[in-house]
């Protein structure tokens, strides 16, 4: 816990908190835009005004935002410490390399997933309040809709953290911040399109696809994490 606390204190949290606030504002904007869109425009967009669709739309936006955020966070707070002369100072600490990199990745994963979860829940809660006051949607916000929001928010949050870790491996592979961020975009864009296309079908099929996507990204990120730890453990200082 002491190492976790020390690594947490090293992070300049202000710019990342501002970034989280900005992403939360955008997710909220998307939710309000959907909720308050005139019925005629909604019909032209071919999106049914139901809770399943707004939950999918906002959740996919939040996922994409925080997956990129997590990649940038990993690049600045993890990868940069292992590039150039920084690594000389880092490896001089009386701490096992595996423990240090594991702690760093745990912090960035938690901040990414936690930010995504809170952001998505806040945006959907605001949408529910608007629905309660103005009732712009065809159906009310009940227990089933609340459970769907919780499931989608948790699933997208976990996947955002996982994708950020996966892109970190590409950064370590080339020891390049640019490579990490570009690789995250290459992964996120098609994955977000796949998620939105599958989840808009709603129902059991959408839930199963979400759970499958979470499971696959968890498995891949677990393997990637072990590879990163192994690489850092055997990294030579030049």
PDB file of N, CA and C in Angstrom, residues 175-216:
ATOM      1  N   UNK A 175       8.972   1.126 -27.488  1.00  0.00           N
ATOM      2  CA  UNK A 175       9.435   2.172 -26.577  1.00  0.00           C
ATOM      3  C   UNK A 175       9.105   3.551 -27.145  1.00  0.00           C
ATOM      4  N   UNK A 176       7.835   3.705 -27.518  1.00  0.00           N
ATOM      5  CA  UNK A 176       7.387   4.930 -28.183  1.00  0.00           C
ATOM      6  C   UNK A 176       6.000   5.327 -27.684  1.00  0.00           C
ATOM      7  N   UNK A 177       5.887   6.564 -27.217  1.00  0.00           N
ATOM      8  CA  UNK A 177       4.598   7.096 -26.773  1.00  0.00           C
ATOM      9  C   UNK A 177       3.641   7.220 -27.950  1.00  0.00           C
ATOM     10  N   UNK A 178       4.150   7.689 -29.080  1.00  0.00           N
ATOM     11  CA  UNK A 178       3.312   7.859 -30.273  1.00  0.00           C
ATOM     12  C   UNK A 178       2.737   6.521 -30.718  1.00  0.00           C
ATOM     13  N   UNK A 179       3.572   5.485 -30.705  1.00  0.00           N
ATOM     14  CA  UNK A 179       3.103   4.154 -31.108  1.00  0.00           C
ATOM     15  C   UNK A 179       1.964   3.689 -30.219  1.00  0.00           C
ATOM     16  N   UNK A 180       2.092   3.940 -28.923  1.00  0.00           N
ATOM     17  CA  UNK A 180       1.031   3.519 -27.998  1.00  0.00           C
ATOM     18  C   UNK A 180      -0.291   4.213 -28.302  1.00  0.00           C
ATOM     19  N   UNK A 181      -0.261   5.518 -28.468  1.00  0.00           N
ATOM     20  CA  UNK A 181      -1.499   6.271 -28.684  1.00  0.00           C
ATOM     21  C   UNK A 181      -2.122   5.928 -30.035  1.00  0.00           C
ATOM     22  N   UNK A 182      -1.287   5.797 -31.071  1.00  0.00           N
ATOM     23  CA  UNK A 182      -1.808   5.427 -32.392  1.00  0.00           C
ATOM     24  C   UNK A 182      -2.420   4.035 -32.352  1.00  0.00           C
ATOM     25  N   UNK A 183      -1.769   3.110 -31.673  1.00  0.00           N
ATOM     26  CA  UNK A 183      -2.303   1.746 -31.587  1.00  0.00           C
ATOM     27  C   UNK A 183      -3.633   1.720 -30.848  1.00  0.00           C
ATOM     28  N   UNK A 184      -3.777   2.584 -29.848  1.00  0.00           N
ATOM     29  CA  UNK A 184      -5.055   2.633 -29.127  1.00  0.00           C
ATOM     30  C   UNK A 184      -6.178   3.084 -30.055  1.00  0.00           C
ATOM     31  N   UNK A 185      -5.897   4.060 -30.914  1.00  0.00           N
ATOM     32  CA  UNK A 185      -6.911   4.526 -31.864  1.00  0.00           C
ATOM     33  C   UNK A 185      -7.259   3.439 -32.875  1.00  0.00           C
ATOM     34  N   UNK A 186      -6.238   2.696 -33.322  1.00  0.00           N
ATOM     35  CA  UNK A 186      -6.478   1.620 -34.288  1.00  0.00           C
ATOM     36  C   UNK A 186      -7.379   0.542 -33.688  1.00  0.00           C
ATOM     37  N   UNK A 187      -7.227   0.286 -32.394  1.00  0.00           N
ATOM     38  CA  UNK A 187      -8.063  -0.716 -31.725  1.00  0.00           C
ATOM     39  C   UNK A 187      -9.453  -0.170 -31.435  1.00  0.00           C
ATOM     40  N   UNK A 188      -9.515   1.062 -30.947  1.00  0.00           N
ATOM     41  CA  UNK A 188     -10.766   1.622 -30.431  1.00  0.00           C
ATOM     42  C   UNK A 188     -11.788   1.884 -31.528  1.00  0.00           C
ATOM     43  N   UNK A 189     -11.363   2.436 -32.657  1.00  0.00           N
ATOM     44  CA  UNK A 189     -12.322   2.832 -33.699  1.00  0.00           C
ATOM     45  C   UNK A 189     -13.147   1.653 -34.211  1.00  0.00           C
ATOM     46  N   UNK A 190     -12.527   0.558 -34.673  1.00  0.00           N
ATOM     47  CA  UNK A 190     -13.358  -0.565 -35.132  1.00  0.00           C
ATOM     48  C   UNK A 190     -14.114  -1.248 -34.004  1.00  0.00           C
ATOM     49  N   UNK A 191     -13.510  -1.317 -32.804  1.00  0.00           N
ATOM     50  CA  UNK A 191     -14.188  -1.973 -31.683  1.00  0.00           C
ATOM     51  C   UNK A 191     -15.438  -1.201 -31.271  1.00  0.00           C
ATOM     52  N   UNK A 192     -15.355   0.125 -31.268  1.00  0.00           N
ATOM     53  CA  UNK A 192     -16.529   0.935 -30.926  1.00  0.00           C
ATOM     54  C   UNK A 192     -17.635   0.748 -31.953  1.00  0.00           C
ATOM     55  N   UNK A 193     -17.267   0.694 -33.228  1.00  0.00           N
ATOM     56  CA  UNK A 193     -18.269   0.454 -34.278  1.00  0.00           C
ATOM     57  C   UNK A 193     -18.936  -0.906 -34.105  1.00  0.00           C
ATOM     58  N   UNK A 194     -18.144  -1.930 -33.782  1.00  0.00           N
ATOM     59  CA  UNK A 194     -18.697  -3.265 -33.563  1.00  0.00           C
ATOM     60  C   UNK A 194     -19.631  -3.287 -32.361  1.00  0.00           C
ATOM     61  N   UNK A 195     -19.218  -2.625 -31.288  1.00  0.00           N
ATOM     62  CA  UNK A 195     -20.042  -2.590 -30.079  1.00  0.00           C
ATOM     63  C   UNK A 195     -21.363  -1.885 -30.331  1.00  0.00           C
ATOM     64  N   UNK A 196     -21.298  -0.724 -30.977  1.00  0.00           N
ATOM     65  CA  UNK A 196     -22.530   0.032 -31.221  1.00  0.00           C
ATOM     66  C   UNK A 196     -23.466  -0.739 -32.137  1.00  0.00           C
ATOM     67  N   UNK A 197     -22.926  -1.378 -33.176  1.00  0.00           N
ATOM     68  CA  UNK A 197     -23.763  -2.140 -34.110  1.00  0.00           C
ATOM     69  C   UNK A 197     -24.426  -3.321 -33.422  1.00  0.00           C
ATOM     70  N   UNK A 198     -23.693  -3.993 -32.540  1.00  0.00           N
ATOM     71  CA  UNK A 198     -24.231  -5.174 -31.865  1.00  0.00           C
ATOM     72  C   UNK A 198     -25.184  -4.803 -30.740  1.00  0.00           C
ATOM     73  N   UNK A 199     -24.849  -3.769 -29.982  1.00  0.00           N
ATOM     74  CA  UNK A 199     -25.657  -3.421 -28.820  1.00  0.00           C
ATOM     75  C   UNK A 199     -26.945  -2.715 -29.196  1.00  0.00           C
ATOM     76  N   UNK A 200     -26.980  -2.064 -30.367  1.00  0.00           N
ATOM     77  CA  UNK A 200     -28.226  -1.431 -30.792  1.00  0.00           C
ATOM     78  C   UNK A 200     -29.312  -2.469 -31.060  1.00  0.00           C
ATOM     79  N   UNK A 201     -28.902  -3.734 -31.237  1.00  0.00           N
ATOM     80  CA  UNK A 201     -29.901  -4.793 -31.414  1.00  0.00           C
ATOM     81  C   UNK A 201     -30.632  -5.063 -30.113  1.00  0.00           C
ATOM     82  N   UNK A 202     -30.006  -4.630 -28.984  1.00  0.00           N
ATOM     83  CA  UNK A 202     -30.563  -4.737 -27.631  1.00  0.00           C
ATOM     84  C   UNK A 202     -30.951  -6.174 -27.306  1.00  0.00           C
ATOM     85  N   UNK A 203     -31.689  -6.327 -26.207  1.00  0.00           N
ATOM     86  CA  UNK A 203     -32.129  -7.650 -25.813  1.00  0.00           C
ATOM     87  C   UNK A 203     -30.975  -8.534 -25.370  1.00  0.00           C
ATOM     88  N   UNK A 204     -31.248  -9.834 -25.299  1.00  0.00           N
ATOM     89  CA  UNK A 204     -30.265 -10.802 -24.821  1.00  0.00           C
ATOM     90  C   UNK A 204     -29.023 -10.836 -25.699  1.00  0.00           C
ATOM     91  N   UNK A 205     -29.201 -10.692 -27.011  1.00  0.00           N
ATOM     92  CA  UNK A 205     -28.062 -10.734 -27.929  1.00  0.00           C
ATOM     93  C   UNK A 205     -27.058  -9.628 -27.615  1.00  0.00           C
ATOM     94  N   UNK A 206     -27.565  -8.431 -27.349  1.00  0.00           N
ATOM     95  CA  UNK A 206     -26.686  -7.317 -27.023  1.00  0.00           C
ATOM     96  C   UNK A 206     -25.926  -7.542 -25.727  1.00  0.00           C
ATOM     97  N   UNK A 207     -26.614  -8.061 -24.703  1.00  0.00           N
ATOM     98  CA  UNK A 207     -25.963  -8.320 -23.419  1.00  0.00           C
ATOM     99  C   UNK A 207     -24.882  -9.390 -23.553  1.00  0.00           C
ATOM    100  N   UNK A 208     -25.184 -10.443 -24.303  1.00  0.00           N
ATOM    101  CA  UNK A 208     -24.212 -11.518 -24.490  1.00  0.00           C
ATOM    102  C   UNK A 208     -22.974 -11.024 -25.236  1.00  0.00           C
ATOM    103  N   UNK A 209     -23.187 -10.162 -26.240  1.00  0.00           N
ATOM    104  CA  UNK A 209     -22.045  -9.622 -26.983  1.00  0.00           C
ATOM    105  C   UNK A 209     -21.188  -8.752 -26.069  1.00  0.00           C
ATOM    106  N   UNK A 210     -21.835  -7.955 -25.224  1.00  0.00           N
ATOM    107  CA  UNK A 210     -21.094  -7.101 -24.292  1.00  0.00           C
ATOM    108  C   UNK A 210     -20.258  -7.950 -23.338  1.00  0.00           C
ATOM    109  N   UNK A 211     -20.868  -8.986 -22.760  1.00  0.00           N
ATOM    110  CA  UNK A 211     -20.140  -9.856 -21.834  1.00  0.00           C
ATOM    111  C   UNK A 211     -18.984 -10.565 -22.535  1.00  0.00           C
ATOM    112  N   UNK A 212     -19.214 -10.984 -23.787  1.00  0.00           N
ATOM    113  CA  UNK A 212     -18.149 -11.640 -24.548  1.00  0.00           C
ATOM    114  C   UNK A 212     -16.993 -10.672 -24.804  1.00  0.00           C
ATOM    115  N   UNK A 213     -17.327  -9.429 -25.161  1.00  0.00           N
ATOM    116  CA  UNK A 213     -16.290  -8.425 -25.422  1.00  0.00           C
ATOM    117  C   UNK A 213     -15.484  -8.130 -24.161  1.00  0.00           C
ATOM    118  N   UNK A 214     -16.178  -8.036 -23.028  1.00  0.00           N
ATOM    119  CA  UNK A 214     -15.485  -7.811 -21.751  1.00  0.00           C
ATOM    120  C   UNK A 214     -14.554  -8.985 -21.446  1.00  0.00           C
ATOM    121  N   UNK A 215     -15.053 -10.207 -21.637  1.00  0.00           N
ATOM    122  CA  UNK A 215     -14.243 -11.389 -21.365  1.00  0.00           C
ATOM    123  C   UNK A 215     -13.001 -11.474 -22.236  1.00  0.00           C
ATOM    124  N   UNK A 216     -13.164 -11.180 -23.519  1.00  0.00           N
ATOM    125  CA  UNK A 216     -12.025 -11.245 -24.445  1.00  0.00           C
ATOM    126  C   UNK A 216     -10.979 -10.191 -24.096  1.00  0.00           C
TER     127      UNK A 216
END
